[in-house]
Amino acid sequence: MGPRSSSGFFVSRAVALLLAALAAALLLALAVLAALYGHCARVAPSELHPCGVPDARKPNPTLEPEVTVTPDVWRPSGPWDQLRLPPWLVPLHYELELWPRLRPDELSPPALRFTGRVNITVRCTEATARLLLHSLFLRCDRAEVRGPLSPGAGDATVGRVPVDKVWLAEDMQYMVLELREALQPGSLYELQLSFSGPVYQDFREGLFINLYTDQGERRALLASQMEPTFARNVFPCFDEPALKATFNITIIHHPSYVALSNMPKLRQSEKDVNGSKWTVTTFHTTPRMPTYLAAFVICDYDHVNRTERGKEIRIWARKDAIANGNADFALNITGPIFSFLEDLFNISYPLPKTDMIALPTFDNRAMENWGLLIFDESLLLLKPDEQLTEKKTVISHIVSHEIGHQWFGNLVTMSWWNNIWLNEGFASHFEFGVVNYFNPKLSGNEVFFSNLLHDVLREDHSLVSRAVSMKVENFTEISEISELFDIFTYNKGASMVRMLSSFLSENLFISALKSYLETFSYSNAKQDDLWRHFQMAIDDQNKIVLPATVKSIMDSWTYQSGFPVITLNVSTGVMKQEPFYLGNVKNQTLPTYNDTWIVPILWMKNGTTQSLVWLDKSSKLFPEMQISNFDHDWVILNLNMTGYYRVNYDKLGWKKLNQQLEKDHKAIPVIHRLQLIDDAFSLSKNNYIEIETALDLTKYLAEEDEIIVWHTVLVNLLPSNFVSDVGNYDTYTLLKKYLLKRLTSIWNHYSTIIRENVTALQDDYLALISLEKLFASVCFLGLEDCLQLSRELFKDWMDNPENEIPYPIKTVILCYGIASGSDKEWDFLLHIYANNTNEEERNQLAYAMSCSKDPWILTRYMEYAITTYSFNFNETNIIEVVAAFDVGRYVAKDFLVNNWQAVNERYGIHSLVTIMYLIGRTISTDLQVMELQQFFSPMLEEHQRLEVHAKLQAIKNENLTNKNRSARIAAWLRKNT
């Protein structure tokens, strides 16, 4: 009896088999059609080209169309469904040739492409007739497998393994070669692939083009960015960090360009193609390295060079920039940084040369490619007129970071991306060590706090945080790899390394790292490998005793998101730890390792450093930390803020610290005055302590002369949206009186420098990064001297543009110059904007023009933005910028009544949502929520209305919380003003 049909009647076995065969044939036809449709949907028709697969049985193999693109739903399950490559093949060597068709007389063709060939020598570790390697957006033109290879044998004696089929698993970015026979374990083979692909114009990944102006001419260059998973966009490869191999790279390029790669040039020749001359540049063989470090540049640049310990260093940049000396600073610091790190680790830099190149556009980042480091030019070049900026220190940090990668990342590479913090955390840590070594006057702890620690502590909470080190099995999507390059990998990773260094001696720390680097040179390591080498160093001495293994201590930090709040009760000496939660709401979902950390507690008592102690459980008694209400003792935990946690005290502990600040604040080091302010305000905002406890710490500020401490105070007391969010001008009036009284001394000091000798600031990094907040706050509080200075500096610049406004305060001066001026000043700024091509400066000018307090000027500004007016505001959403100001939000709302369709067309529907949030940022009642929703309802799509309602309710609730907080601040100010 045959199977029962869905209609209820029966069919015979023969008929059933026939129907099944017909159904299978129909499904196969649909699969083929779906595959072709899936491929056509992903690539332009011009890109459709099959991969030629030679048939080894024919004496003269011809190229036959065998490539298919198989969507997930139609292909069988297999290793192509996994994120990681199967272990069947190990790449040993790449022979790679790339030929981008860039010509100086054709800078921007409609679709610039490149062709290439790669021969990959692999070792087979497991018999397989299926080969997987990575490929994305590449058109395969030929695929062949040679082997088994015999050492020393010529090509004539090498066989070929027939390739039956090549297909793409696009979701996992694999190219799959189906072979007629299996490869044999232990044998060597060579995969030979010819391919072509696109040169990207809008993305800095794979092989991409930069268009720029140099010496008054329009020019172009090509560069590569392979990290983390973009090598597969340039050539078929085994694109995982543990699959290291050597590379022989050849680049074919126009003779007017120079080609650069990881290694020095080996030879150069010319080839003639249909009457066109092309240069063939071949480079020396690289050391073993992962695919993400392969690098190529084709450019018409000049360079400056020097030799350091017999190895050439070249800085490449636009010819104008080289002629103006903009690369000189980077050249002068690069060699000494290499030498410092070579001596520190006792491991020489292994490559014979280093090229560093400044791209006109590289999305404000840098890349550590071995032998060819690539930078956004804003992070490498220093103009002579930029001495009065923080750029010199920023460039020092960026260059130090990328050179640090030559050891952490290039020489020793993490085994997979889940441990990318081993690259970035150590490079970030040592960039500070390098900069501090060459700039001993720089306050290293304060700079680390300002540049890294402050930001990550504000972000590392349950809503957005993640562990520094992730389990490999947690990854399912390729996009998750790119997401690892975030504040936790860099800032928190560096903080982990710094904390580890703090509870070990410097000698032991460096000794362990030397052992680690030597052991895993040209290879790969996991987090546990690092801990093992630190444990070996610990076991070889008896001075430093730890409460647990290095692995146990550090795993409690790297596998756990968030950070602890350490609370010391100085009355009893009891210390406890608890996870930090936003708002101190314990029911939030916070993935933890074991809910506790093994915490190193470095501390001081009465200004004297004490012995290290450990909090290795939820609470513990430390009698040595007890103090009495009747003595003058005080205790501070987390010496130099090297521990990754916030510190709380009982009321007596805070009281003693406050008394010491008022008595002699200099007895408490600058880094700890920063720490006390930042911890106290963060803890009060999140309901761990009362806001009054934090405010008490500000009473001494009239005596505070460190601008970085003031910066921390002002960031916490006067956030950029202070009045708007609080909506309480009574608080503003009280705060104005309270703060201006205490700001007098610090203001007089820096305003005098600005007026009389501004160049004195050029080497004061902390002042350069803090001045803008100081000036913005003092002008915001209405100090007439600040407003007058703004008018003077703006007028002097307006009368004579050579009278440059000092860079650290330029944004503030432009804003208040416009706010206190008329349409004359505004039109002048618009003229400057229209004739400026620097994106950073254009953004600064666009922001300043929105500072006007005249509604008609702001309305005209927004009209310019949405019309085909001759001024191009592409970089900035003008409506959003205007709506961000107190006057502007009302003007923007009125403007939207008649212009919302034009705004939608100009900036998109998502911008309307952002504008609505800006306009509604002061709402605090359900009626206001309803009115705003009704106003915007015609402008939004249905699904957005629900999202918007939830967001507006959240804004309302936050504003209610802020109002309650503001009321308590006002009450405290009345008592203390």
Coordinates of C-alpha atoms in Angstrom, one line a residue, residues 265-668:
K265 CA 61.2 45.8 -3.7
L266 CA 63.0 42.8 -5.1
R267 CA 62.8 43.6 -8.8
Q268 CA 61.0 45.7 -11.3
S269 CA 60.2 45.2 -15.0
E270 CA 57.9 46.5 -17.7
K271 CA 55.2 44.8 -19.8
D272 CA 53.4 46.1 -22.8
V273 CA 49.7 45.4 -23.1
N274 CA 48.1 46.5 -26.4
G275 CA 50.5 49.4 -26.6
S276 CA 50.1 50.5 -22.9
K277 CA 53.2 50.3 -20.7
W278 CA 52.7 48.8 -17.2
T279 CA 55.3 48.3 -14.4
V280 CA 55.6 45.0 -12.7
T281 CA 57.0 45.4 -9.1
T282 CA 57.8 42.3 -7.2
F283 CA 58.7 42.3 -3.5
H284 CA 60.8 40.1 -1.2
T285 CA 59.2 37.2 0.6
T286 CA 57.5 38.2 3.9
P287 CA 57.9 36.4 7.2
R288 CA 55.0 34.1 8.2
M289 CA 52.0 36.3 8.8
P290 CA 48.2 36.2 8.7
T291 CA 46.3 37.4 5.7
Y292 CA 45.0 40.5 7.5
L293 CA 48.5 42.0 7.6
A294 CA 49.1 41.8 3.8
A295 CA 49.2 45.3 2.5
F296 CA 49.4 47.2 -0.8
V297 CA 49.5 50.8 -1.9
I298 CA 49.7 52.3 -5.4
C299 CA 50.3 56.1 -5.3
D300 CA 52.0 59.2 -6.7
Y301 CA 53.5 60.3 -3.4
D302 CA 56.8 61.7 -2.1
H303 CA 58.5 60.6 1.1
V304 CA 61.1 61.5 3.7
N305 CA 63.4 58.9 5.1
R306 CA 66.0 58.1 7.7
T307 CA 67.8 55.0 8.9
E308 CA 67.4 53.5 12.4
R309 CA 69.8 50.7 13.4
G310 CA 70.5 50.0 9.8
K311 CA 66.9 49.8 8.7
E312 CA 65.2 52.3 6.5
I313 CA 62.1 54.2 7.7
R314 CA 60.1 56.2 5.1
I315 CA 57.1 58.4 5.7
W316 CA 55.0 58.8 2.5
A317 CA 52.5 61.6 2.0
R318 CA 51.0 64.0 -0.6
K319 CA 53.8 65.9 -2.3
D320 CA 52.5 69.2 -0.9
A321 CA 52.6 67.8 2.6
I322 CA 56.2 66.5 2.3
A323 CA 57.4 69.8 0.8
N324 CA 55.8 71.6 3.8
G325 CA 57.5 69.4 6.3
N326 CA 54.3 67.9 7.6
A327 CA 55.8 64.4 7.8
D328 CA 59.0 65.5 9.7
F329 CA 57.5 65.0 13.2
A330 CA 56.4 61.5 12.5
L331 CA 59.8 60.7 10.9
N332 CA 61.7 62.0 13.9
I333 CA 59.7 60.0 16.5
T334 CA 59.4 56.7 14.6
G335 CA 62.9 55.4 14.8
P336 CA 63.4 56.1 18.5
I337 CA 60.1 54.3 19.3
F338 CA 61.2 51.2 17.4
S339 CA 64.5 51.3 19.3
F340 CA 62.8 51.7 22.6
L341 CA 60.6 48.7 22.1
E342 CA 63.4 46.6 20.7
D343 CA 65.4 47.2 23.8
L344 CA 62.4 46.8 26.1
F345 CA 61.5 43.3 24.8
N346 CA 65.1 42.4 23.7
I347 CA 63.6 41.3 20.3
S348 CA 64.6 43.1 17.1
Y349 CA 62.1 44.3 14.6
P350 CA 62.5 41.5 12.0
L351 CA 61.7 43.3 8.7
P352 CA 64.4 45.2 6.8
K353 CA 62.3 48.4 6.3
T354 CA 59.2 50.3 7.5
D355 CA 57.0 52.4 5.3
M356 CA 54.3 54.6 6.9
I357 CA 51.9 56.2 4.6
A358 CA 49.3 59.0 5.2
L359 CA 46.1 58.6 3.3
P360 CA 43.9 61.6 2.5
T361 CA 40.9 59.5 3.8
F362 CA 41.1 56.5 6.0
D363 CA 38.2 57.1 8.3
N364 CA 40.3 58.5 11.2
R365 CA 42.1 55.3 11.9
A366 CA 45.4 53.5 11.4
M367 CA 46.5 50.0 10.5
E368 CA 49.7 48.2 11.7
N369 CA 50.4 46.1 8.5
W370 CA 53.8 44.6 8.9
G371 CA 56.3 46.8 7.1
L372 CA 53.6 49.1 5.6
L373 CA 51.7 51.0 8.3
I374 CA 48.7 53.0 6.9
F375 CA 47.3 56.1 8.6
D376 CA 44.6 58.6 8.1
E377 CA 46.8 61.7 7.3
S378 CA 45.2 63.6 10.3
L379 CA 46.8 61.0 12.6
L380 CA 50.3 61.1 11.1
L381 CA 51.0 64.6 9.6
L382 CA 51.6 67.6 11.7
K383 CA 51.4 71.1 10.1
P384 CA 53.7 73.8 11.3
D385 CA 50.7 75.8 12.5
E386 CA 49.3 72.9 14.5
Q387 CA 51.8 73.2 17.4
L388 CA 49.1 74.8 19.6
T389 CA 46.9 71.6 19.4
E390 CA 46.9 68.3 21.1
K391 CA 47.8 66.7 17.7
K392 CA 51.5 66.3 18.6
T393 CA 50.6 64.1 21.5
V394 CA 47.9 62.3 19.6
I395 CA 50.2 61.5 16.7
S396 CA 52.8 60.2 19.2
H397 CA 50.1 57.9 20.7
I398 CA 48.9 56.6 17.4
V399 CA 52.3 56.0 16.0
S400 CA 53.4 54.3 19.3
H401 CA 50.3 52.1 19.2
E402 CA 50.8 50.9 15.6
I403 CA 54.5 50.3 16.2
G404 CA 53.6 48.3 19.4
H405 CA 51.5 46.0 17.2
Q406 CA 54.7 45.0 15.4
W407 CA 55.3 42.8 18.5
F408 CA 51.7 42.4 19.8
G409 CA 49.7 41.3 16.8
N410 CA 52.3 40.9 14.0
L411 CA 55.1 38.9 15.6
V412 CA 52.7 37.1 18.0
T413 CA 49.1 37.0 16.8
M414 CA 46.0 35.9 18.7
S415 CA 44.7 32.5 17.6
W416 CA 41.3 33.9 16.7
W417 CA 39.4 37.1 16.9
N418 CA 37.8 36.3 20.3
N419 CA 41.2 37.3 21.8
I420 CA 41.8 40.4 19.7
W421 CA 42.3 42.3 23.0
L422 CA 45.7 40.6 23.2
N423 CA 46.6 42.7 20.2
E424 CA 44.8 45.9 21.0
G425 CA 45.0 45.9 24.7
F426 CA 48.8 45.5 24.8
A427 CA 49.4 48.0 22.0
S428 CA 47.2 50.5 23.8
H429 CA 49.0 49.9 27.1
F430 CA 52.5 50.3 25.6
E431 CA 51.6 53.4 23.6
F432 CA 51.2 55.2 27.0
G433 CA 54.5 53.7 28.2
V434 CA 56.3 54.9 25.1
V435 CA 54.8 58.4 25.1
N436 CA 55.6 58.8 28.8
Y437 CA 59.2 57.6 28.3
F438 CA 59.8 60.3 25.6
N439 CA 57.7 62.9 27.5
P440 CA 58.6 62.5 31.1
K441 CA 56.8 65.8 32.1
L442 CA 53.5 64.4 30.8
S443 CA 51.3 63.2 33.6
G444 CA 50.9 59.6 32.6
N445 CA 48.1 58.6 35.1
E446 CA 46.0 61.6 34.3
V447 CA 46.4 61.1 30.6
F448 CA 45.4 57.5 30.8
F449 CA 42.3 58.4 32.8
S450 CA 41.4 61.2 30.3
N451 CA 42.0 59.2 27.1
L452 CA 40.9 55.7 28.0
L453 CA 39.6 55.0 31.5
H454 CA 37.0 57.7 31.9
D455 CA 35.1 56.8 28.8
V456 CA 35.1 53.0 29.3
L457 CA 33.9 53.2 32.9
R458 CA 31.0 55.2 31.7
E459 CA 30.1 52.7 29.0
D460 CA 30.8 49.4 30.8
H461 CA 27.4 48.6 32.3
S462 CA 24.8 46.0 31.7
L463 CA 23.0 47.6 28.8
V464 CA 25.9 47.7 26.4
S465 CA 28.9 46.0 28.0
R466 CA 30.6 42.7 27.1
A467 CA 33.5 40.7 28.3
V468 CA 36.9 41.6 26.9
S469 CA 37.6 37.9 26.0
M470 CA 34.8 36.0 24.3
K471 CA 34.2 32.3 24.0
V472 CA 34.8 31.1 20.4
E473 CA 31.5 29.2 20.3
N474 CA 29.6 32.4 21.0
F475 CA 30.3 33.6 17.5
T476 CA 27.8 32.7 14.7
E477 CA 28.0 35.7 12.3
I478 CA 31.0 37.2 10.4
S479 CA 29.8 40.7 11.3
E480 CA 30.3 39.9 15.0
I481 CA 34.1 39.9 14.3
S482 CA 34.1 43.6 13.2
E483 CA 32.0 44.5 16.2
L484 CA 34.9 43.4 18.5
F485 CA 36.9 46.5 17.6
D486 CA 35.2 48.6 20.2
I487 CA 35.9 50.5 23.4
F488 CA 36.0 47.3 25.4
T489 CA 38.8 45.7 23.3
Y490 CA 40.9 48.9 23.3
N491 CA 40.2 50.8 26.5
K492 CA 39.2 48.0 28.8
G493 CA 41.8 45.7 27.3
A494 CA 44.5 48.4 28.1
S495 CA 43.1 48.8 31.6
M496 CA 43.4 45.0 32.1
V497 CA 47.1 45.1 31.1
R498 CA 47.7 48.2 33.3
M499 CA 46.1 46.5 36.3
L500 CA 48.1 43.3 35.7
S501 CA 51.3 45.4 35.6
S502 CA 50.4 47.3 38.7
F503 CA 50.3 44.2 41.0
L504 CA 53.4 42.8 39.6
S505 CA 56.8 44.4 39.6
E506 CA 57.8 46.1 36.3
N507 CA 60.7 43.7 35.9
L508 CA 58.6 40.7 36.4
F509 CA 55.9 42.0 34.0
I510 CA 58.4 42.7 31.2
S511 CA 60.2 39.4 31.9
A512 CA 57.0 37.4 31.4
L513 CA 56.2 39.3 28.2
K514 CA 59.6 38.6 26.8
S515 CA 59.1 34.9 27.4
Y516 CA 55.7 35.0 25.8
L517 CA 56.9 36.9 22.8
E518 CA 59.9 34.7 22.2
T519 CA 57.9 31.5 22.6
F520 CA 55.1 32.5 20.1
S521 CA 57.1 34.5 17.6
Y522 CA 55.8 34.0 14.1
S523 CA 53.0 32.0 15.6
N524 CA 49.7 32.4 17.5
A525 CA 48.7 32.5 21.1
K526 CA 45.5 32.3 23.2
Q527 CA 44.8 34.2 26.4
D528 CA 45.7 31.1 28.5
D529 CA 49.2 31.1 26.9
L530 CA 49.8 34.6 28.1
W531 CA 48.7 33.7 31.7
R532 CA 50.9 30.6 31.7
H533 CA 54.0 32.7 31.0
F534 CA 53.1 35.2 33.7
Q535 CA 52.6 32.3 36.1
M536 CA 56.0 30.9 35.1
A537 CA 57.5 34.2 36.0
I538 CA 55.6 34.3 39.4
D539 CA 56.8 30.7 40.2
D540 CA 60.4 31.6 39.5
Q541 CA 60.6 34.1 42.4
N542 CA 59.3 34.5 46.0
K543 CA 58.9 38.2 46.5
I544 CA 55.4 38.6 45.0
V545 CA 52.7 36.3 46.4
L546 CA 49.3 36.2 44.7
P547 CA 46.1 34.9 46.3
A548 CA 45.4 32.7 43.3
T549 CA 46.9 31.8 39.9
V550 CA 47.3 34.5 37.4
K551 CA 44.7 32.8 35.2
S552 CA 42.2 32.7 38.0
I553 CA 42.8 36.4 38.8
M554 CA 42.7 37.7 35.3
D555 CA 39.9 35.4 34.0
S556 CA 37.7 36.9 36.7
W557 CA 38.1 40.2 34.8
T558 CA 38.4 39.2 31.1
Y559 CA 35.5 36.8 31.0
Q560 CA 33.2 39.1 32.9
S561 CA 31.4 42.2 31.7
G562 CA 31.1 45.3 33.8
F563 CA 33.2 46.1 36.8
P564 CA 32.8 46.1 40.6
V565 CA 32.1 48.9 43.0
I566 CA 34.5 48.5 46.0
T567 CA 33.0 49.9 49.2
L568 CA 35.2 50.5 52.2
N569 CA 33.7 51.1 55.6
V570 CA 36.5 52.9 57.4
S571 CA 34.7 52.7 60.7
T572 CA 34.9 48.9 60.7
G573 CA 37.6 48.1 58.1
V574 CA 35.2 45.9 56.2
M575 CA 35.5 46.1 52.4
K576 CA 32.9 44.6 50.0
Q577 CA 32.5 44.3 46.3
E578 CA 29.3 44.3 44.1
P579 CA 28.7 44.7 40.4
F580 CA 28.1 48.2 39.1
Y581 CA 24.5 48.7 37.8
L582 CA 23.0 51.7 36.1
G583 CA 20.8 53.3 38.7
N584 CA 21.9 50.6 41.2
V585 CA 19.0 48.5 39.9
K586 CA 20.0 44.9 40.7
N587 CA 17.6 43.1 38.5
Q588 CA 19.3 44.1 35.3
T589 CA 20.7 41.3 33.1
L590 CA 24.4 41.5 33.6
P591 CA 26.3 38.4 32.2
T592 CA 29.0 37.6 34.8
Y593 CA 31.8 35.1 35.2
N594 CA 31.1 34.2 38.8
D595 CA 29.6 37.5 40.2
T596 CA 32.9 38.4 42.0
W597 CA 36.3 39.6 40.9
I598 CA 39.7 38.9 42.4
V599 CA 40.5 42.5 43.1
P600 CA 44.0 44.0 43.7
I601 CA 43.7 46.8 46.2
L602 CA 46.6 49.3 46.0
W603 CA 45.9 52.1 48.5
M604 CA 47.3 55.0 50.5
K605 CA 46.8 56.3 54.0
N606 CA 47.5 59.9 54.8
G607 CA 49.4 60.2 51.5
T608 CA 51.7 57.2 52.1
T609 CA 51.5 54.2 49.9
Q610 CA 50.5 51.0 51.7
S611 CA 51.1 47.3 51.0
L612 CA 49.0 45.6 48.3
V613 CA 46.0 43.7 49.6
W614 CA 43.5 41.5 47.8
L615 CA 39.7 41.4 47.9
D616 CA 39.1 37.8 46.7
K617 CA 35.6 37.3 48.1
S618 CA 32.4 39.4 48.3
S619 CA 33.6 41.0 51.6
K620 CA 36.6 41.0 53.8
L621 CA 38.0 42.7 56.9
F622 CA 41.1 44.9 56.7
P623 CA 41.8 46.3 60.3
E624 CA 44.6 48.4 59.0
M625 CA 42.1 50.5 57.1
Q626 CA 40.1 51.5 60.1
I627 CA 40.1 55.2 61.1
S628 CA 38.4 57.1 63.9
N629 CA 36.2 60.1 63.7
F630 CA 38.5 61.8 66.3
D631 CA 41.8 61.6 64.3
H632 CA 43.0 63.2 61.1
D633 CA 43.6 60.0 59.1
W634 CA 42.2 59.4 55.6
V635 CA 42.3 56.5 53.2
I636 CA 42.1 56.3 49.4
L637 CA 41.8 53.0 47.5
N638 CA 42.9 52.3 44.0
L639 CA 46.3 53.9 43.9
N640 CA 46.9 55.8 40.7
M641 CA 43.6 54.4 39.4
T642 CA 45.4 51.3 38.1
G643 CA 42.5 49.0 39.2
Y644 CA 39.5 48.7 37.0
Y645 CA 36.8 49.6 39.5
R646 CA 35.0 52.5 41.2
V647 CA 35.5 53.2 44.9
N648 CA 32.9 54.0 47.5
Y649 CA 33.3 54.8 51.2
D650 CA 31.0 55.0 54.2
K651 CA 30.0 58.5 55.3
L652 CA 33.0 58.8 57.6
G653 CA 35.4 57.9 54.8
W654 CA 33.9 60.6 52.5
K655 CA 33.9 63.1 55.3
K656 CA 37.6 62.6 56.1
L657 CA 38.5 63.0 52.4
N658 CA 36.4 66.1 52.1
Q659 CA 38.1 67.6 55.2
Q660 CA 41.5 66.9 53.8
L661 CA 40.6 68.6 50.5
E662 CA 39.6 71.7 52.4
K663 CA 42.6 71.6 54.7
D664 CA 45.3 70.8 52.1
H665 CA 44.1 69.5 48.8
K666 CA 47.7 69.1 47.5
A667 CA 48.3 66.3 50.0
I668 CA 46.0 64.2 47.8

